[in-house]
Amino acid sequence: MTKDVIALTRRMPDPATVLAGLLAGGPDKVGRLTGEGAVVQLCDETGRPLVSVEAPLLVQVEGEAERLMGAAPPPVPFWWTEVRASTGVPDAERLAGTFAARLADLAGGSAWPPDAAGSLDVVRTDGVVVAPEPAAAQPAVDVLTDKVAVVIQDRPVVAMTAWLADAFRAAAEAGLGLQIVSPPGTYMSPAVRDSLGGWPSRWVVQDERDGYYDGLTGAVLRWQEGMFAPLVPTAPTAGGPAAAPAGATADAPATAEAEPPVAAAFREVAPTGERQLAITYRAVHPADERLVLGGGLEAVWRELTGEPPAGWGTAEPANLPWSPRRLTDVARARAPLPTWLVVVGSPDRPGLATVRVRRTTAGVEEEVTLALGYGAGEEPPVDAVPRAAEALATRHRLQSMLVQIRRARRDLAVPPRFEGPGVPLAFALGAEEVRAVPGDRARRTPLSRPPVELGPETRPALYYPLPGDPSDLSGWADFEALMRHLKGQ
């Protein structure tokens, strides 16, 4: 399995330090730049990459190394340098580890994982065989078929790193699914989970008992017809998988009318009392020079936690201190292309949001998904939710908002085990959307509790309270009834 190696250093790795690291493979190895100069690759004599090194990232946000790596970094700010070995090279991991160890030694710091970065000696790689194009053309992709791109991640938390974000983009542009393979014990960042989308993209977890299973649904998987797919009744086919990842096997179940099995590891759960408050909302802003994005998210964050977000970035780790102005500058520079951002909270109040910004005929659309985590002895600030909704409705052009409570981890990491679904706590409709509903339908609903008006009486938004009991899924029936009513169905 491929392993990433990360150097966390007090000083920026300057060109001399990077050169010393590149010489870890000996003076006969060739270096080149890719990704518009953002990636340095150590190549063999034919120009095929052995090790790919991302440009160092200055991290100015507390807690990101602990959240994503379980590592103790230097005090912020520190430099985060990702190194990835090419698939199929026996000594590539040691080469990447030696590179990271040299960076940590010369720039002051440490490398993760510690056992992969224990030597400063030159790693001899004579006669190695490197993964051929096109898989090696995308450093994060380990296996490429006509259906999916497979990425193997062996790290504590599968995060939306720059590597993985590039793999998502490359797969989407090629019309492929993205399948992420990880060992048991790995968690996933909500930022990655929310980006996986539908079939055939999935999180594939290795398991001693069942081989492979889907980390989000529990379905037992097998490598078949060029991708990981559920173990379901199918007609036996001749031949095996093409370009299967190491250890993957092709099974052809023969049972006729069986349900897809669920992995035993996925079902091994125990209640902890931890919960998450999840908010998803959409706002549409006029496309003018005065627009500042992120203000609505900051208002919600302050109402629910008493403080603003801690940091943000275009990938994980979130490396920049919170600044709506700088966030807006990035989105404006990328327009008309869409922008994806991640926002995090302080270590003592776990919070993570993803923000998608895109230009449409209606203006600038801002889609936000926010989750805040609470321990067994902590109460989610349910009473503050209406105030957060009113702030969005009156000052940040809210279209709609859905609030949920779910039984899930306080640290927000997604485990490869069953987590109960969220239940709706409230729904809000912006003032313009309320006006667009014919007659008095928006105010007279089938719910037992009437909506609460937010904002000015002449043009109010509406807030619809829902049960919000994590042990009772009937709240979804109320939510669906509300949606049908508002749509006139």
JSON list of N, CA, C and O in Angstrom, two decimals, residues 4-9 13 17-18 20-22 24 51 53 81-84 93-114 116-120:
[
{"chain": "A", "resi": 4, "resn": "ASP", "atom": "N", "xyz": [1.80, 8.15, 2.23]},
{"chain": "A", "resi": 4, "resn": "ASP", "atom": "CA", "xyz": [2.28, 9.52, 2.17]},
{"chain": "A", "resi": 4, "resn": "ASP", "atom": "C", "xyz": [3.22, 9.75, 3.34]},
{"chain": "A", "resi": 4, "resn": "ASP", "atom": "O", "xyz": [3.07, 9.15, 4.40]},
{"chain": "A", "resi": 5, "resn": "VAL", "atom": "N", "xyz": [4.17, 10.63, 3.15]},
{"chain": "A", "resi": 5, "resn": "VAL", "atom": "CA", "xyz": [5.08, 11.05, 4.22]},
{"chain": "A", "resi": 5, "resn": "VAL", "atom": "C", "xyz": [5.02, 12.56, 4.29]},
{"chain": "A", "resi": 5, "resn": "VAL", "atom": "O", "xyz": [4.98, 13.23, 3.25]},
{"chain": "A", "resi": 6, "resn": "ILE", "atom": "N", "xyz": [4.99, 13.11, 5.51]},
{"chain": "A", "resi": 6, "resn": "ILE", "atom": "CA", "xyz": [4.80, 14.55, 5.69]},
{"chain": "A", "resi": 6, "resn": "ILE", "atom": "C", "xyz": [5.88, 15.09, 6.60]},
{"chain": "A", "resi": 6, "resn": "ILE", "atom": "O", "xyz": [6.15, 14.52, 7.67]},
{"chain": "A", "resi": 7, "resn": "ALA", "atom": "N", "xyz": [6.51, 16.18, 6.18]},
{"chain": "A", "resi": 7, "resn": "ALA", "atom": "CA", "xyz": [7.49, 16.88, 7.01]},
{"chain": "A", "resi": 7, "resn": "ALA", "atom": "C", "xyz": [6.84, 18.12, 7.60]},
{"chain": "A", "resi": 7, "resn": "ALA", "atom": "O", "xyz": [6.22, 18.91, 6.88]},
{"chain": "A", "resi": 8, "resn": "LEU", "atom": "N", "xyz": [6.95, 18.28, 8.92]},
{"chain": "A", "resi": 8, "resn": "LEU", "atom": "CA", "xyz": [6.42, 19.45, 9.64]},
{"chain": "A", "resi": 8, "resn": "LEU", "atom": "C", "xyz": [7.63, 20.20, 10.19]},
{"chain": "A", "resi": 8, "resn": "LEU", "atom": "O", "xyz": [8.29, 19.72, 11.11]},
{"chain": "A", "resi": 9, "resn": "THR", "atom": "N", "xyz": [7.90, 21.38, 9.65]},
{"chain": "A", "resi": 9, "resn": "THR", "atom": "CA", "xyz": [9.16, 22.07, 9.99]},
{"chain": "A", "resi": 9, "resn": "THR", "atom": "C", "xyz": [8.90, 23.50, 10.44]},
{"chain": "A", "resi": 9, "resn": "THR", "atom": "O", "xyz": [7.94, 24.14, 10.02]},
{"chain": "A", "resi": 13, "resn": "PRO", "atom": "N", "xyz": [11.37, 25.01, 3.95]},
{"chain": "A", "resi": 13, "resn": "PRO", "atom": "CA", "xyz": [12.43, 24.31, 3.24]},
{"chain": "A", "resi": 13, "resn": "PRO", "atom": "C", "xyz": [12.89, 25.14, 2.03]},
{"chain": "A", "resi": 13, "resn": "PRO", "atom": "O", "xyz": [12.15, 25.27, 1.06]},
{"chain": "A", "resi": 17, "resn": "THR", "atom": "N", "xyz": [17.70, 23.11, 0.91]},
{"chain": "A", "resi": 17, "resn": "THR", "atom": "CA", "xyz": [17.16, 22.01, 1.72]},
{"chain": "A", "resi": 17, "resn": "THR", "atom": "C", "xyz": [16.41, 21.01, 0.84]},
{"chain": "A", "resi": 17, "resn": "THR", "atom": "O", "xyz": [16.56, 19.79, 1.00]},
{"chain": "A", "resi": 18, "resn": "VAL", "atom": "N", "xyz": [15.61, 21.53, -0.10]},
{"chain": "A", "resi": 18, "resn": "VAL", "atom": "CA", "xyz": [14.88, 20.63, -1.01]},
{"chain": "A", "resi": 18, "resn": "VAL", "atom": "C", "xyz": [15.86, 19.83, -1.85]},
{"chain": "A", "resi": 18, "resn": "VAL", "atom": "O", "xyz": [15.68, 18.63, -2.08]},
{"chain": "A", "resi": 20, "resn": "ALA", "atom": "N", "xyz": [18.90, 18.94, -1.04]},
{"chain": "A", "resi": 20, "resn": "ALA", "atom": "CA", "xyz": [19.48, 17.91, -0.18]},
{"chain": "A", "resi": 20, "resn": "ALA", "atom": "C", "xyz": [18.53, 16.74, -0.02]},
{"chain": "A", "resi": 20, "resn": "ALA", "atom": "O", "xyz": [18.93, 15.57, 0.01]},
{"chain": "A", "resi": 21, "resn": "GLY", "atom": "N", "xyz": [17.24, 17.04, 0.06]},
{"chain": "A", "resi": 21, "resn": "GLY", "atom": "CA", "xyz": [16.25, 15.97, 0.15]},
{"chain": "A", "resi": 21, "resn": "GLY", "atom": "C", "xyz": [16.16, 15.17, -1.13]},
{"chain": "A", "resi": 21, "resn": "GLY", "atom": "O", "xyz": [16.07, 13.94, -1.12]},
{"chain": "A", "resi": 22, "resn": "LEU", "atom": "N", "xyz": [16.21, 15.86, -2.28]},
{"chain": "A", "resi": 22, "resn": "LEU", "atom": "CA", "xyz": [16.11, 15.17, -3.56]},
{"chain": "A", "resi": 22, "resn": "LEU", "atom": "C", "xyz": [17.30, 14.24, -3.79]},
{"chain": "A", "resi": 22, "resn": "LEU", "atom": "O", "xyz": [17.18, 13.23, -4.48]},
{"chain": "A", "resi": 24, "resn": "ALA", "atom": "N", "xyz": [18.35, 12.27, -1.84]},
{"chain": "A", "resi": 24, "resn": "ALA", "atom": "CA", "xyz": [18.14, 11.03, -1.08]},
{"chain": "A", "resi": 24, "resn": "ALA", "atom": "C", "xyz": [18.16, 9.81, -1.98]},
{"chain": "A", "resi": 24, "resn": "ALA", "atom": "O", "xyz": [18.41, 8.70, -1.53]},
{"chain": "A", "resi": 51, "resn": "VAL", "atom": "N", "xyz": [9.13, 9.75, -6.68]},
{"chain": "A", "resi": 51, "resn": "VAL", "atom": "CA", "xyz": [8.58, 10.46, -5.53]},
{"chain": "A", "resi": 51, "resn": "VAL", "atom": "C", "xyz": [8.11, 11.82, -5.99]},
{"chain": "A", "resi": 51, "resn": "VAL", "atom": "O", "xyz": [8.80, 12.50, -6.77]},
{"chain": "A", "resi": 53, "resn": "VAL", "atom": "N", "xyz": [6.73, 15.63, -4.65]},
{"chain": "A", "resi": 53, "resn": "VAL", "atom": "CA", "xyz": [6.79, 16.49, -3.48]},
{"chain": "A", "resi": 53, "resn": "VAL", "atom": "C", "xyz": [5.96, 17.74, -3.75]},
{"chain": "A", "resi": 53, "resn": "VAL", "atom": "O", "xyz": [6.21, 18.48, -4.70]},
{"chain": "A", "resi": 81, "resn": "THR", "atom": "N", "xyz": [4.98, 19.91, 4.41]},
{"chain": "A", "resi": 81, "resn": "THR", "atom": "CA", "xyz": [5.43, 19.47, 3.09]},
{"chain": "A", "resi": 81, "resn": "THR", "atom": "C", "xyz": [5.01, 18.02, 2.88]},
{"chain": "A", "resi": 81, "resn": "THR", "atom": "O", "xyz": [5.42, 17.14, 3.63]},
{"chain": "A", "resi": 82, "resn": "GLU", "atom": "N", "xyz": [4.16, 17.78, 1.87]},
{"chain": "A", "resi": 82, "resn": "GLU", "atom": "CA", "xyz": [3.66, 16.44, 1.57]},
{"chain": "A", "resi": 82, "resn": "GLU", "atom": "C", "xyz": [4.55, 15.76, 0.54]},
{"chain": "A", "resi": 82, "resn": "GLU", "atom": "O", "xyz": [4.94, 16.36, -0.46]},
{"chain": "A", "resi": 83, "resn": "VAL", "atom": "N", "xyz": [4.85, 14.48, 0.76]},
{"chain": "A", "resi": 83, "resn": "VAL", "atom": "CA", "xyz": [5.66, 13.67, -0.15]},
{"chain": "A", "resi": 83, "resn": "VAL", "atom": "C", "xyz": [4.88, 12.39, -0.42]},
{"chain": "A", "resi": 83, "resn": "VAL", "atom": "O", "xyz": [4.35, 11.77, 0.50]},
{"chain": "A", "resi": 84, "resn": "ARG", "atom": "N", "xyz": [4.81, 12.00, -1.69]},
{"chain": "A", "resi": 84, "resn": "ARG", "atom": "CA", "xyz": [4.06, 10.79, -2.06]},
{"chain": "A", "resi": 84, "resn": "ARG", "atom": "C", "xyz": [4.90, 9.92, -2.97]},
{"chain": "A", "resi": 84, "resn": "ARG", "atom": "O", "xyz": [5.43, 10.39, -3.98]},
{"chain": "A", "resi": 93, "resn": "GLU", "atom": "N", "xyz": [8.80, 4.19, -0.78]},
{"chain": "A", "resi": 93, "resn": "GLU", "atom": "CA", "xyz": [8.38, 4.70, 0.53]},
{"chain": "A", "resi": 93, "resn": "GLU", "atom": "C", "xyz": [9.60, 5.10, 1.36]},
{"chain": "A", "resi": 93, "resn": "GLU", "atom": "O", "xyz": [9.61, 6.13, 2.02]},
{"chain": "A", "resi": 94, "resn": "ARG", "atom": "N", "xyz": [10.65, 4.27, 1.33]},
{"chain": "A", "resi": 94, "resn": "ARG", "atom": "CA", "xyz": [11.87, 4.62, 2.07]},
{"chain": "A", "resi": 94, "resn": "ARG", "atom": "C", "xyz": [12.51, 5.87, 1.49]},
{"chain": "A", "resi": 94, "resn": "ARG", "atom": "O", "xyz": [13.05, 6.71, 2.23]},
{"chain": "A", "resi": 95, "resn": "LEU", "atom": "N", "xyz": [12.43, 6.02, 0.17]},
{"chain": "A", "resi": 95, "resn": "LEU", "atom": "CA", "xyz": [12.97, 7.22, -0.48]},
{"chain": "A", "resi": 95, "resn": "LEU", "atom": "C", "xyz": [12.21, 8.46, -0.03]},
{"chain": "A", "resi": 95, "resn": "LEU", "atom": "O", "xyz": [12.81, 9.49, 0.31]},
{"chain": "A", "resi": 96, "resn": "ALA", "atom": "N", "xyz": [10.87, 8.37, 0.01]},
{"chain": "A", "resi": 96, "resn": "ALA", "atom": "CA", "xyz": [10.06, 9.49, 0.48]},
{"chain": "A", "resi": 96, "resn": "ALA", "atom": "C", "xyz": [10.36, 9.78, 1.95]},
{"chain": "A", "resi": 96, "resn": "ALA", "atom": "O", "xyz": [10.43, 10.95, 2.36]},
{"chain": "A", "resi": 97, "resn": "GLY", "atom": "N", "xyz": [10.53, 8.72, 2.77]},
{"chain": "A", "resi": 97, "resn": "GLY", "atom": "CA", "xyz": [10.82, 8.93, 4.18]},
{"chain": "A", "resi": 97, "resn": "GLY", "atom": "C", "xyz": [12.16, 9.60, 4.39]},
{"chain": "A", "resi": 97, "resn": "GLY", "atom": "O", "xyz": [12.30, 10.49, 5.24]},
{"chain": "A", "resi": 98, "resn": "THR", "atom": "N", "xyz": [13.16, 9.22, 3.60]},
{"chain": "A", "resi": 98, "resn": "THR", "atom": "CA", "xyz": [14.47, 9.85, 3.72]},
{"chain": "A", "resi": 98, "resn": "THR", "atom": "C", "xyz": [14.42, 11.30, 3.30]},
{"chain": "A", "resi": 98, "resn": "THR", "atom": "O", "xyz": [15.04, 12.17, 3.94]},
{"chain": "A", "resi": 99, "resn": "PHE", "atom": "N", "xyz": [13.66, 11.60, 2.25]},
{"chain": "A", "resi": 99, "resn": "PHE", "atom": "CA", "xyz": [13.49, 12.99, 1.83]},
{"chain": "A", "resi": 99, "resn": "PHE", "atom": "C", "xyz": [12.90, 13.81, 2.97]},
{"chain": "A", "resi": 99, "resn": "PHE", "atom": "O", "xyz": [13.41, 14.89, 3.32]},
{"chain": "A", "resi": 100, "resn": "ALA", "atom": "N", "xyz": [11.79, 13.30, 3.59]},
{"chain": "A", "resi": 100, "resn": "ALA", "atom": "CA", "xyz": [11.14, 14.04, 4.67]},
{"chain": "A", "resi": 100, "resn": "ALA", "atom": "C", "xyz": [12.05, 14.16, 5.88]},
{"chain": "A", "resi": 100, "resn": "ALA", "atom": "O", "xyz": [12.08, 15.20, 6.55]},
{"chain": "A", "resi": 101, "resn": "ALA", "atom": "N", "xyz": [12.81, 13.10, 6.18]},
{"chain": "A", "resi": 101, "resn": "ALA", "atom": "CA", "xyz": [13.73, 13.15, 7.33]},
{"chain": "A", "resi": 101, "resn": "ALA", "atom": "C", "xyz": [14.80, 14.22, 7.12]},
{"chain": "A", "resi": 101, "resn": "ALA", "atom": "O", "xyz": [15.18, 14.93, 8.06]},
{"chain": "A", "resi": 102, "resn": "ARG", "atom": "N", "xyz": [15.30, 14.33, 5.90]},
{"chain": "A", "resi": 102, "resn": "ARG", "atom": "CA", "xyz": [16.32, 15.35, 5.62]},
{"chain": "A", "resi": 102, "resn": "ARG", "atom": "C", "xyz": [15.73, 16.75, 5.76]},
{"chain": "A", "resi": 102, "resn": "ARG", "atom": "O", "xyz": [16.38, 17.65, 6.30]},
{"chain": "A", "resi": 103, "resn": "LEU", "atom": "N", "xyz": [14.49, 16.94, 5.28]},
{"chain": "A", "resi": 103, "resn": "LEU", "atom": "CA", "xyz": [13.84, 18.25, 5.44]},
{"chain": "A", "resi": 103, "resn": "LEU", "atom": "C", "xyz": [13.67, 18.59, 6.92]},
{"chain": "A", "resi": 103, "resn": "LEU", "atom": "O", "xyz": [13.96, 19.71, 7.35]},
{"chain": "A", "resi": 104, "resn": "ALA", "atom": "N", "xyz": [13.20, 17.61, 7.71]},
{"chain": "A", "resi": 104, "resn": "ALA", "atom": "CA", "xyz": [12.98, 17.86, 9.13]},
{"chain": "A", "resi": 104, "resn": "ALA", "atom": "C", "xyz": [14.29, 18.14, 9.85]},
{"chain": "A", "resi": 104, "resn": "ALA", "atom": "O", "xyz": [14.35, 18.98, 10.76]},
{"chain": "A", "resi": 105, "resn": "ASP", "atom": "N", "xyz": [15.37, 17.47, 9.45]},
{"chain": "A", "resi": 105, "resn": "ASP", "atom": "CA", "xyz": [16.67, 17.67, 10.09]},
{"chain": "A", "resi": 105, "resn": "ASP", "atom": "C", "xyz": [17.23, 19.05, 9.77]},
{"chain": "A", "resi": 105, "resn": "ASP", "atom": "O", "xyz": [17.76, 19.74, 10.65]},
{"chain": "A", "resi": 106, "resn": "LEU", "atom": "N", "xyz": [17.10, 19.48, 8.51]},
{"chain": "A", "resi": 106, "resn": "LEU", "atom": "CA", "xyz": [17.71, 20.74, 8.08]},
{"chain": "A", "resi": 106, "resn": "LEU", "atom": "C", "xyz": [16.84, 21.96, 8.40]},
{"chain": "A", "resi": 106, "resn": "LEU", "atom": "O", "xyz": [17.37, 23.04, 8.64]},
{"chain": "A", "resi": 107, "resn": "ALA", "atom": "N", "xyz": [15.50, 21.80, 8.36]},
{"chain": "A", "resi": 107, "resn": "ALA", "atom": "CA", "xyz": [14.61, 22.93, 8.58]},
{"chain": "A", "resi": 107, "resn": "ALA", "atom": "C", "xyz": [14.02, 22.94, 9.98]},
{"chain": "A", "resi": 107, "resn": "ALA", "atom": "O", "xyz": [13.25, 23.83, 10.33]},
{"chain": "A", "resi": 108, "resn": "GLY", "atom": "N", "xyz": [14.37, 21.95, 10.81]},
{"chain": "A", "resi": 108, "resn": "GLY", "atom": "CA", "xyz": [13.91, 21.92, 12.19]},
{"chain": "A", "resi": 108, "resn": "GLY", "atom": "C", "xyz": [12.47, 21.46, 12.31]},
{"chain": "A", "resi": 108, "resn": "GLY", "atom": "O", "xyz": [11.57, 22.19, 11.93]},
{"chain": "A", "resi": 109, "resn": "GLY", "atom": "N", "xyz": [12.26, 20.27, 12.82]},
{"chain": "A", "resi": 109, "resn": "GLY", "atom": "CA", "xyz": [10.90, 19.78, 12.96]},
{"chain": "A", "resi": 109, "resn": "GLY", "atom": "C", "xyz": [10.85, 18.28, 13.05]},
{"chain": "A", "resi": 109, "resn": "GLY", "atom": "O", "xyz": [11.77, 17.64, 13.58]},
{"chain": "A", "resi": 110, "resn": "SER", "atom": "N", "xyz": [9.79, 17.69, 12.49]},
{"chain": "A", "resi": 110, "resn": "SER", "atom": "CA", "xyz": [9.60, 16.25, 12.57]},
{"chain": "A", "resi": 110, "resn": "SER", "atom": "C", "xyz": [8.95, 15.78, 11.29]},
{"chain": "A", "resi": 110, "resn": "SER", "atom": "O", "xyz": [8.50, 16.57, 10.46]},
{"chain": "A", "resi": 111, "resn": "ALA", "atom": "N", "xyz": [8.90, 14.46, 11.14]},
{"chain": "A", "resi": 111, "resn": "ALA", "atom": "CA", "xyz": [8.27, 13.86, 9.97]},
{"chain": "A", "resi": 111, "resn": "ALA", "atom": "C", "xyz": [7.26, 12.82, 10.41]},
{"chain": "A", "resi": 111, "resn": "ALA", "atom": "O", "xyz": [7.43, 12.19, 11.46]},
{"chain": "A", "resi": 112, "resn": "TRP", "atom": "N", "xyz": [6.22, 12.67, 9.62]},
{"chain": "A", "resi": 112, "resn": "TRP", "atom": "CA", "xyz": [5.18, 11.66, 9.89]},
{"chain": "A", "resi": 112, "resn": "TRP", "atom": "C", "xyz": [5.08, 10.74, 8.69]},
{"chain": "A", "resi": 112, "resn": "TRP", "atom": "O", "xyz": [5.11, 11.22, 7.55]},
{"chain": "A", "resi": 113, "resn": "PRO", "atom": "N", "xyz": [4.91, 9.42, 8.90]},
{"chain": "A", "resi": 113, "resn": "PRO", "atom": "CA", "xyz": [4.96, 8.73, 10.19]},
{"chain": "A", "resi": 113, "resn": "PRO", "atom": "C", "xyz": [6.40, 8.57, 10.66]},
{"chain": "A", "resi": 113, "resn": "PRO", "atom": "O", "xyz": [7.31, 8.48, 9.82]},
{"chain": "A", "resi": 114, "resn": "PRO", "atom": "N", "xyz": [6.65, 8.50, 11.95]},
{"chain": "A", "resi": 114, "resn": "PRO", "atom": "CA", "xyz": [8.02, 8.43, 12.44]},
{"chain": "A", "resi": 114, "resn": "PRO", "atom": "C", "xyz": [8.81, 7.24, 11.90]},
{"chain": "A", "resi": 114, "resn": "PRO", "atom": "O", "xyz": [9.99, 7.35, 11.59]},
{"chain": "A", "resi": 116, "resn": "ALA", "atom": "N", "xyz": [8.59, 5.88, 9.04]},
{"chain": "A", "resi": 116, "resn": "ALA", "atom": "CA", "xyz": [8.91, 6.02, 7.62]},
{"chain": "A", "resi": 116, "resn": "ALA", "atom": "C", "xyz": [10.02, 7.03, 7.40]},
{"chain": "A", "resi": 116, "resn": "ALA", "atom": "O", "xyz": [10.47, 7.23, 6.27]},
{"chain": "A", "resi": 117, "resn": "ALA", "atom": "N", "xyz": [10.45, 7.70, 8.45]},
{"chain": "A", "resi": 117, "resn": "ALA", "atom": "CA", "xyz": [11.44, 8.77, 8.30]},
{"chain": "A", "resi": 117, "resn": "ALA", "atom": "C", "xyz": [12.56, 8.60, 9.31]},
{"chain": "A", "resi": 117, "resn": "ALA", "atom": "O", "xyz": [12.92, 9.51, 10.02]},
{"chain": "A", "resi": 118, "resn": "GLY", "atom": "N", "xyz": [13.11, 7.39, 9.37]},
{"chain": "A", "resi": 118, "resn": "GLY", "atom": "CA", "xyz": [14.09, 7.13, 10.40]},
{"chain": "A", "resi": 118, "resn": "GLY", "atom": "C", "xyz": [15.53, 7.16, 9.95]},
{"chain": "A", "resi": 118, "resn": "GLY", "atom": "O", "xyz": [16.43, 6.92, 10.73]},
{"chain": "A", "resi": 119, "resn": "SER", "atom": "N", "xyz": [15.78, 7.44, 8.66]},
{"chain": "A", "resi": 119, "resn": "SER", "atom": "CA", "xyz": [17.15, 7.39, 8.15]},
{"chain": "A", "resi": 119, "resn": "SER", "atom": "C", "xyz": [17.40, 8.56, 7.23]},
{"chain": "A", "resi": 119, "resn": "SER", "atom": "O", "xyz": [16.51, 9.00, 6.51]},
{"chain": "A", "resi": 120, "resn": "LEU", "atom": "N", "xyz": [18.67, 9.05, 7.26]},
{"chain": "A", "resi": 120, "resn": "LEU", "atom": "CA", "xyz": [19.09, 10.12, 6.35]},
{"chain": "A", "resi": 120, "resn": "LEU", "atom": "C", "xyz": [19.95, 9.57, 5.22]},
{"chain": "A", "resi": 120, "resn": "LEU", "atom": "O", "xyz": [20.41, 10.33, 4.37]}
]
